[in-house]
Amino acid sequence: MTKMKREAIDEFFRRLAAANPAPQTELEYDTPYQLLVAVVLSAQATDKSVNIATRRLFAAAPTPEAMITLGEDGVAEHIKTIGLFRNKAKNTVALSRMLLERHGGEVPANRDALEALPGVGRKTANVVLNTVFRQPVMAVDTHIFRVSNRTGLAPGKDVLEVEHALMKRVPKTYLLDAHHWLILHGRYTCTARKPDCVACCVRDLCNFRDKTA
Ligand code: SF4
């Protein structure tokens, strides 16, 4: 894969930013705690399916205290439409308990503290640090991994390699929102099976060899 040149990367993000100046996560939440839970629930599930489940879940248990009271079985009942729901229910209650015990019920703005929570890995921590605390970090999911490799923006053989490449190659001005632009581009245009290269606003900058006609 040919790597994208510096000027092309600038233009790539200039266009994504022009098309969507204030990109947002598609997960629904009212508080940092709710975003954290929604991201934990979103592993191997679509944001759409998570939103349907969390509308019910957060109405019943909007806070860590309420989540503990609801208990594992109660949480599972609300989220049973999404994959791995039993394990996710267990982690949701356990992380709520740990938030209360260690952080007074607040979501910590710190990677190590976040990754110590049950069910929270590097990607989830990065989403929370970026979306809630506006830290310029990159949570590489399946969409960002694909777009980064296909286009030549930040090629890498695994998510960590792509994350490091993006941190180096994305211009500082765009770093804070790059995560959302790349996810949305991968979700709606540069899709896994049939990318919509004809309608793609960065077609001329992209180095993918098999662009669709
Ligand atoms: S041209 Fe095609 S492969 Fe390249 S970024 Fe756009 S949709 Fe993806």
XYZ file of N, CA and C and ligand atoms in Angstrom:
647
model
N 0.840 -1.204 0.000
C 0.000 0.000 0.000
C 0.880 1.261 0.000
N 0.628 2.147 -0.947
C 1.378 3.411 -0.993
C 0.868 4.337 0.103
N 1.794 4.861 0.871
C 1.382 5.774 1.940
C 0.933 7.111 1.361
N -0.054 7.695 2.006
C -0.546 9.001 1.562
C 0.493 10.070 1.908
N 0.663 11.024 1.001
C 1.650 12.088 1.250
C 1.083 13.138 2.207
N 1.986 13.859 2.840
C 1.618 14.878 3.842
C 0.543 15.868 3.324
N 0.753 16.395 2.100
C -0.210 17.384 1.558
C -1.567 16.730 1.311
N -1.537 15.466 0.881
C -2.796 14.749 0.632
C -3.538 14.517 1.953
N -2.799 14.228 3.028
C -3.442 14.011 4.339
C -4.119 15.294 4.804
N -3.432 16.411 4.624
C -4.034 17.711 4.982
C -5.353 17.922 4.250
N -5.310 17.668 2.957
C -6.492 17.891 2.125
C -7.599 16.880 2.477
N -7.196 15.647 2.769
C -8.128 14.571 3.166
C -8.968 15.053 4.358
N -8.306 15.557 5.398
C -9.042 15.989 6.594
C -9.748 17.324 6.374
N -9.161 18.169 5.532
C -9.829 19.454 5.247
C -11.214 19.167 4.649
N -11.265 18.180 3.744
C -12.562 17.866 3.108
C -13.529 17.184 4.078
N -13.030 16.224 4.874
C -13.933 15.568 5.839
C -14.461 16.599 6.842
N -13.605 17.533 7.238
C -14.015 18.570 8.199
C -15.019 19.518 7.570
N -14.818 19.858 6.293
C -15.736 20.779 5.615
C -17.127 20.146 5.501
N -17.150 18.833 5.263
C -18.428 18.129 5.102
C -19.161 17.963 6.433
N -18.416 17.948 7.529
C -19.020 17.701 8.852
C -18.174 18.419 9.918
N -18.416 19.736 10.090
C -17.532 20.531 10.951
C -17.540 20.131 12.430
N -18.629 19.574 12.917
C -18.678 19.213 14.343
C -19.129 17.758 14.492
N -18.257 16.812 14.164
C -18.674 15.404 14.193
C -18.922 14.924 15.624
N -19.927 14.076 15.772
C -20.307 13.580 17.105
C -20.369 12.062 17.074
N -20.227 11.466 18.248
C -20.474 10.032 18.336
C -21.964 9.776 18.084
N -22.273 8.609 17.545
C -23.682 8.290 17.311
C -24.294 7.559 18.505
N -23.478 7.287 19.514
C -24.023 6.680 20.738
C -24.779 7.748 21.531
N -25.921 7.372 22.073
C -26.725 8.328 22.851
C -26.337 8.261 24.329
N -26.129 9.425 24.955
C -25.774 9.462 26.376
C -26.024 10.860 26.921
N -26.226 10.951 28.233
C -26.403 12.257 28.875
C -25.223 12.629 29.761
N -24.494 11.623 30.244
C -23.397 11.897 31.176
C -22.164 11.084 30.759
N -20.973 11.467 31.254
C -19.777 10.672 30.967
C -19.951 9.211 31.364
N -20.613 8.974 32.497
C -20.853 7.596 32.939
C -21.650 6.821 31.881
N -22.688 7.445 31.377
C -23.529 6.763 30.380
C -22.755 6.513 29.080
N -21.874 7.447 28.706
C -21.073 7.191 27.508
C -20.156 5.988 27.742
N -19.524 5.954 28.914
C -18.634 4.834 29.232
C -19.385 3.501 29.116
N -20.564 3.431 29.708
C -21.354 2.191 29.648
C -21.729 1.880 28.197
N -22.161 2.902 27.456
C -22.570 2.676 26.059
C -21.402 2.137 25.232
N -20.197 2.657 25.465
C -19.043 2.182 24.692
C -18.710 0.738 25.068
N -18.806 0.424 26.361
C -18.571 -0.967 26.794
C -19.591 -1.904 26.113
N -20.822 -1.452 26.020
C -21.865 -2.288 25.412
C -21.700 -2.401 23.892
N -20.960 -1.463 23.298
C -20.909 -1.412 21.832
C -19.909 -2.397 21.220
N -19.136 -3.115 22.050
C -18.205 -4.099 21.486
C -18.977 -5.129 20.665
N -18.579 -5.293 19.440
C -19.221 -6.235 18.507
C -20.727 -6.025 18.391
N -21.157 -4.775 18.496
C -22.577 -4.442 18.296
C -22.633 -3.094 17.591
N -23.714 -2.843 16.870
C -23.813 -1.552 16.182
C -24.271 -0.481 17.168
N -23.910 0.779 16.875
C -24.347 1.885 17.738
C -25.876 1.935 17.800
N -26.500 1.621 16.677
C -27.965 1.651 16.610
C -28.570 0.673 17.624
N -28.055 -0.549 17.641
C -28.601 -1.555 18.557
C -28.293 -1.190 20.006
N -27.128 -0.579 20.243
C -26.783 -0.150 21.603
C -27.736 0.962 22.052
N -28.044 1.904 21.168
C -28.942 3.007 21.544
C -30.334 2.498 21.925
N -30.801 1.497 21.197
C -32.126 0.943 21.515
C -32.098 0.349 22.934
N -31.002 -0.356 23.251
C -30.891 -0.984 24.574
C -30.673 0.064 25.673
N -29.814 1.053 25.416
C -29.498 2.008 26.492
C -30.650 2.976 26.772
N -31.525 3.202 25.794
C -32.698 4.050 26.092
C -33.482 3.424 27.251
N -33.629 2.111 27.211
C -34.336 1.411 28.293
C -33.466 1.357 29.544
N -32.204 1.002 29.341
C -31.311 0.805 30.490
C -31.111 2.104 31.279
N -30.805 3.212 30.586
C -30.521 4.466 31.293
C -31.787 5.084 31.908
N -32.956 4.744 31.359
C -34.195 5.215 31.976
C -34.359 4.523 33.332
N -33.958 3.259 33.401
C -34.089 2.495 34.652
C -32.929 2.772 35.604
N -31.735 2.998 35.047
C -30.534 3.155 35.888
C -29.587 4.182 35.263
N -29.797 5.458 35.560
C -28.958 6.482 34.937
C -27.598 6.695 35.603
N -27.390 6.157 36.804
C -26.165 6.416 37.566
C -25.521 5.092 38.016
N -24.252 5.143 38.455
C -23.619 3.907 38.951
C -24.399 3.304 40.114
N -24.882 4.139 41.026
C -25.640 3.628 42.181
C -26.872 2.845 41.706
N -27.605 3.466 40.780
C -28.834 2.828 40.292
C -28.509 1.544 39.530
N -27.361 1.520 38.847
C -26.984 0.331 38.061
C -26.701 -0.831 39.001
N -26.053 -0.522 40.132
C -25.748 -1.578 41.106
C -27.052 -2.115 41.698
N -27.968 -1.205 41.998
C -29.267 -1.619 42.533
C -30.016 -2.488 41.516
N -29.934 -2.105 40.261
C -30.620 -2.879 39.211
C -30.049 -4.300 39.141
N -28.734 -4.410 39.316
C -28.095 -5.735 39.375
C -27.900 -6.364 38.003
N -27.056 -7.395 38.003
C -26.687 -8.052 36.742
C -27.885 -8.559 35.946
N -28.813 -9.218 36.640
C -29.974 -9.780 35.920
C -30.856 -8.672 35.359
N -31.005 -7.601 36.138
C -31.825 -6.463 35.678
C -31.193 -5.797 34.469
N -29.868 -5.617 34.513
C -29.168 -5.008 33.361
C -29.312 -5.916 32.145
N -29.085 -7.220 32.368
C -29.157 -8.181 31.255
C -30.525 -8.132 30.575
N -31.560 -7.977 31.366
C -32.921 -7.928 30.826
C -33.077 -6.749 29.845
N -32.451 -5.607 30.175
C -32.570 -4.421 29.312
C -31.701 -4.498 28.064
N -30.598 -5.269 28.142
C -29.653 -5.247 27.011
C -29.600 -6.581 26.259
N -30.589 -7.429 26.475
C -30.494 -8.783 25.903
C -30.586 -8.813 24.375
N -30.898 -7.671 23.761
C -30.965 -7.628 22.297
C -29.582 -7.463 21.674
N -28.560 -7.184 22.484
C -27.228 -7.021 21.883
C -26.319 -8.211 22.241
N -25.306 -8.423 21.412
C -24.414 -9.572 21.573
C -23.658 -9.546 22.892
N -23.309 -10.720 23.382
C -22.506 -10.881 24.603
C -23.134 -10.190 25.803
N -24.470 -10.162 25.852
C -25.135 -9.321 26.855
C -24.895 -9.769 28.296
N -24.716 -11.074 28.506
C -24.519 -11.520 29.902
C -23.197 -10.990 30.453
N -22.156 -11.147 29.672
C -20.850 -10.661 30.099
C -20.845 -9.134 30.226
N -21.527 -8.482 29.303
C -21.585 -7.016 29.335
C -22.361 -6.534 30.566
N -23.414 -7.270 30.941
C -24.189 -6.901 32.137
C -23.313 -7.032 33.381
N -22.533 -8.101 33.416
C -21.630 -8.336 34.545
C -20.614 -7.186 34.639
N -20.003 -6.843 33.518
C -19.005 -5.769 33.510
C -19.621 -4.415 33.865
N -20.834 -4.163 33.397
C -21.487 -2.877 33.662
C -21.695 -2.676 35.163
N -22.155 -3.715 35.836
C -22.373 -3.609 37.284
C -21.024 -3.520 38.007
N -20.065 -4.340 37.578
C -18.749 -4.339 38.242
C -18.030 -3.008 38.047
N -18.112 -2.425 36.867
C -17.427 -1.137 36.656
C -18.129 -0.018 37.421
N -19.435 -0.126 37.571
C -20.177 0.876 38.347
C -19.725 0.829 39.805
N -19.553 -0.377 40.303
C -19.100 -0.557 41.689
C -17.691 0.021 41.867
N -16.818 -0.259 40.918
C -15.444 0.232 41.027
C -15.387 1.762 40.907
N -16.255 2.328 40.064
C -16.294 3.794 39.944
C -16.660 4.430 41.281
N -17.616 3.811 41.973
C -18.033 4.346 43.278
C -16.932 4.163 44.318
N -16.325 2.983 44.310
C -15.300 2.681 45.319
C -14.041 3.526 45.132
N -13.611 3.676 43.870
C -12.313 4.325 43.633
C -12.396 5.778 43.193
N -13.528 6.177 42.602
C -13.550 7.503 41.977
C -14.786 8.331 42.359
N -15.387 7.981 43.466
C -16.556 8.737 43.930
C -17.694 8.752 42.929
N -17.749 7.745 42.072
C -18.834 7.656 41.096
C -18.577 8.431 39.817
N -17.395 9.116 39.747
C -17.066 9.895 38.546
C -16.226 9.053 37.584
N -16.303 9.393 36.300
C -15.449 8.726 35.314
C -14.076 9.395 35.341
N -13.007 8.629 35.565
C -11.677 9.250 35.642
C -11.150 9.679 34.265
N -10.430 10.799 34.245
C -9.867 11.318 32.984
C -8.453 10.788 32.801
N -8.285 9.509 32.969
C -6.949 8.955 33.026
C -6.948 7.540 32.453
N -6.046 7.285 31.510
C -6.061 6.002 30.797
C -5.914 4.802 31.731
N -4.931 4.853 32.637
C -4.696 3.686 33.493
C -5.918 3.388 34.358
N -6.516 4.454 34.919
C -7.694 4.265 35.771
C -8.863 3.719 34.950
N -9.004 4.190 33.722
C -10.093 3.699 32.868
C -9.870 2.228 32.507
N -8.642 1.902 32.115
C -8.362 0.525 31.686
C -8.411 -0.474 32.840
N -8.390 0.035 34.073
C -8.505 -0.865 35.237
C -9.964 -1.270 35.470
N -10.903 -0.587 34.812
C -12.324 -0.903 35.001
C -12.696 -2.171 34.222
N -13.559 -3.016 34.787
C -13.958 -4.253 34.096
C -14.595 -3.953 32.735
N -14.126 -4.658 31.726
C -14.704 -4.508 30.383
C -14.167 -3.325 29.603
N -13.229 -2.583 30.191
C -12.700 -1.394 29.510
C -11.280 -1.672 29.013
N -11.114 -1.664 27.702
C -9.790 -1.851 27.102
C -9.283 -0.537 26.544
N -8.218 -0.618 25.802
C -7.581 0.584 25.271
C -8.523 1.395 24.370
N -9.289 0.689 23.530
C -10.164 1.400 22.595
C -11.257 2.165 23.344
N -11.895 1.493 24.306
C -12.951 2.153 25.086
C -12.382 3.343 25.845
N -11.210 3.158 26.453
C -10.580 4.267 27.180
C -10.325 5.437 26.238
N -9.850 5.143 25.032
C -9.576 6.211 24.073
C -10.846 6.946 23.645
N -11.931 6.215 23.458
C -13.186 6.873 23.070
C -13.618 7.847 24.171
N -13.547 7.387 25.422
C -13.975 8.236 26.550
C -13.032 9.441 26.695
N -11.735 9.197 26.606
C -10.777 10.302 26.744
C -10.984 11.340 25.650
N -11.302 10.873 24.454
C -11.491 11.794 23.335
C -12.848 12.483 23.388
N -13.906 11.725 23.580
C -15.263 12.278 23.480
C -15.637 13.094 24.704
N -15.297 12.609 25.885
C -15.685 13.313 27.113
C -14.644 14.348 27.514
N -13.377 13.936 27.504
C -12.336 14.821 28.037
C -11.572 15.563 26.949
N -11.982 15.361 25.704
C -11.418 16.060 24.556
C -9.902 15.960 24.499
N -9.406 14.772 24.754
C -7.970 14.545 24.605
C -7.704 14.051 23.173
N -6.622 14.504 22.567
C -6.336 14.108 21.181
C -5.765 12.696 21.093
N -6.635 11.701 21.312
C -6.210 10.304 21.217
C -7.050 9.615 20.143
N -6.610 8.441 19.721
C -7.242 7.787 18.591
C -7.727 6.399 18.967
N -9.032 6.200 18.975
C -9.589 4.877 19.265
C -9.781 4.163 17.931
N -8.974 3.166 17.671
C -9.048 2.494 16.363
C -10.027 1.327 16.420
N -11.143 1.486 15.744
C -12.105 0.385 15.634
C -11.974 -0.219 14.236
N -12.876 -1.116 13.905
C -12.791 -1.814 12.618
C -12.869 -0.843 11.426
N -13.684 0.239 11.567
C -13.820 1.204 10.466
C -12.534 2.005 10.272
N -11.983 2.476 11.374
C -10.764 3.291 11.285
C -9.597 2.442 10.796
N -9.539 1.203 11.238
C -8.480 0.288 10.796
C -8.544 0.115 9.276
N -9.763 -0.118 8.780
C -9.939 -0.335 7.337
C -9.597 0.922 6.532
N -10.161 2.063 6.931
C -9.944 3.305 6.176
C -8.460 3.690 6.188
N -7.819 3.529 7.339
C -6.409 3.917 7.462
C -5.528 3.076 6.549
N -5.854 1.785 6.438
C -5.054 0.899 5.594
C -5.385 1.059 4.112
N -6.672 1.093 3.791
C -7.074 1.170 2.396
C -6.548 2.419 1.697
N -6.707 3.516 2.381
C -6.378 4.797 1.748
C -4.883 5.074 1.721
N -4.141 4.406 2.629
C -2.719 4.713 2.759
C -2.480 5.823 3.773
N -3.545 6.234 4.454
C -3.424 7.309 5.453
C -2.474 6.915 6.586
N -2.698 5.727 7.151
C -1.865 5.290 8.273
C -1.860 3.760 8.314
N -1.167 3.137 7.372
C -1.193 1.672 7.304
C -0.558 1.028 8.535
N -1.075 -0.151 8.892
C -0.520 -0.884 10.034
C -1.122 -2.269 10.058
N -0.381 -3.237 10.641
C -0.875 -4.624 10.596
C -1.844 -4.931 11.728
N -1.853 -4.105 12.782
C -2.846 -4.305 13.842
C -3.315 -2.942 14.344
N -4.311 -2.960 15.241
C -4.926 -1.685 15.640
C -3.944 -0.758 16.365
N -3.033 -1.343 17.114
C -2.077 -0.510 17.848
C -1.114 0.189 16.889
N -0.702 -0.547 15.863
C 0.204 0.039 14.879
C -0.504 1.178 14.126
N -1.777 0.961 13.790
C -2.537 2.009 13.103
C -2.735 3.215 14.037
N -3.035 2.935 15.296
C -3.206 4.030 16.267
C -1.939 4.895 16.319
N -0.789 4.263 16.436
C 0.462 5.024 16.517
C 0.738 5.774 15.216
N 0.435 5.128 14.093
C 0.653 5.790 12.795
C -0.251 7.018 12.667
N -1.504 6.878 13.105
C -2.432 8.019 13.023
C -1.958 9.165 13.912
N -1.506 8.829 15.114
C -1.038 9.875 16.034
C 0.132 10.649 15.421
N 0.924 9.961 14.611
C 2.064 10.624 13.973
C 1.652 11.395 12.733
N 0.695 10.843 11.965
C 0.446 11.369 10.622
C -0.721 12.338 10.512
N -1.670 12.273 11.445
C -2.810 13.207 11.353
C -2.342 14.594 11.812
N -2.575 15.628 11.003
C -2.162 16.981 11.391
C -2.804 17.385 12.719
N -2.059 18.090 13.547
C -2.520 18.455 14.902
C -3.885 19.142 14.904
N -4.123 20.011 13.943
C -5.406 20.729 13.892
C -6.607 19.801 13.790
N -6.381 18.615 13.236
C -7.512 17.701 13.018
C -7.558 16.546 14.015
N -6.548 16.453 14.877
C -6.393 15.276 15.733
C -7.587 15.041 16.681
N -8.114 16.128 17.204
C -9.184 16.013 18.196
C -10.451 15.353 17.630
N -10.756 15.623 16.363
C -11.985 15.089 15.776
C -11.741 13.991 14.736
N -10.464 13.678 14.490
C -10.137 12.703 13.435
C -10.834 11.362 13.675
N -10.884 10.947 14.942
C -11.526 9.686 15.315
C -12.956 9.614 14.760
N -13.738 10.669 14.991
C -15.135 10.651 14.528
C -15.239 10.744 13.004
N -14.419 11.587 12.400
C -14.484 11.696 10.934
C -14.175 10.360 10.277
N -13.161 9.669 10.782
C -12.761 8.398 10.160
C -13.808 7.311 10.389
N -14.384 7.266 11.584
C -15.443 6.267 11.841
C -16.625 6.499 10.905
N -17.057 7.753 10.829
C -18.239 8.048 10.009
C -17.943 7.792 8.529
N -16.724 8.118 8.097
C -16.361 7.860 6.701
C -16.393 6.348 6.419
N -15.867 5.564 7.365
C -15.851 4.112 7.194
C -17.237 3.503 7.289
N -18.068 4.068 8.135
C -19.399 3.500 8.356
C -20.336 3.778 7.175
N -20.221 4.966 6.587
C -21.210 5.351 5.570
C -20.681 5.414 4.137
N -19.370 5.597 3.940
C -18.848 5.712 2.569
C -17.840 4.603 2.255
N -16.800 4.529 3.054
C -15.750 3.544 2.783
C -16.081 2.246 3.518
N -17.219 1.679 3.148
C -17.747 0.511 3.861
C -16.940 -0.749 3.522
N -17.072 -1.766 4.363
C -16.216 -2.950 4.237
C -16.386 -3.655 2.897
N -17.620 -3.989 2.537
C -17.816 -4.835 1.366
C -17.803 -4.064 0.067
N -18.495 -2.921 0.052
C -18.578 -2.185 -1.216
C -18.444 -0.688 -0.953
N -17.199 -0.212 -0.888
C -17.023 1.222 -0.643
C -17.649 2.043 -1.773
N -18.228 3.173 -1.402
C -18.885 4.025 -2.396
C -17.873 5.032 -2.942
N -16.921 4.513 -3.709
C -15.816 5.351 -4.188
C -16.305 6.462 -5.123
N -17.391 6.210 -5.844
C -17.893 7.227 -6.782
C -18.331 8.476 -6.026
N -18.987 8.282 -4.897
C -19.502 9.428 -4.138
C -18.496 9.937 -3.103
N -17.338 9.312 -3.022
C -16.381 9.631 -1.947
C -15.684 10.969 -2.191
N -15.684 11.810 -1.165
C -15.120 13.158 -1.324
C -13.590 13.174 -1.306
N -12.977 12.032 -0.996
C -11.503 12.006 -0.977
C -10.944 10.997 -1.989
N -11.774 10.674 -2.967
C -11.407 9.649 -3.960
C -10.028 9.916 -4.595
N -9.784 11.148 -5.002
C -8.533 11.459 -5.710
C -7.302 11.397 -4.785
N -7.532 11.408 -3.478
C -6.412 11.386 -2.527
C -6.119 9.970 -2.034
N -7.082 9.084 -2.240
C -7.028 7.727 -1.700
C -6.176 6.816 -2.586
N -5.371 5.963 -1.974
C -4.472 5.079 -2.732
C -5.002 3.655 -2.880
N -6.261 3.431 -2.543
C -6.836 2.071 -2.653
C -6.819 1.637 -4.134
N -6.315 0.424 -4.378
C -6.161 -0.016 -5.781
C -7.479 -0.449 -6.405
N -8.406 -0.938 -5.552
C -9.632 -1.517 -6.114
C -10.845 -0.621 -5.896
N -10.692 0.662 -6.199
C -11.830 1.575 -6.024
C -13.005 1.099 -6.873
N -14.213 1.253 -6.332
C -15.400 0.844 -7.075
C -15.735 1.924 -8.106
N -16.294 1.471 -9.235
C -16.571 2.418 -10.325
C -18.037 2.820 -10.306
S -12.131 6.230 -2.677
Fe -13.163 4.361 -2.028
S -11.620 3.194 -0.932
Fe -10.896 5.316 -1.042
S -11.605 6.317 0.829
Fe -13.122 6.689 -0.728
S -14.625 5.040 -0.462
Fe -12.740 4.412 0.596
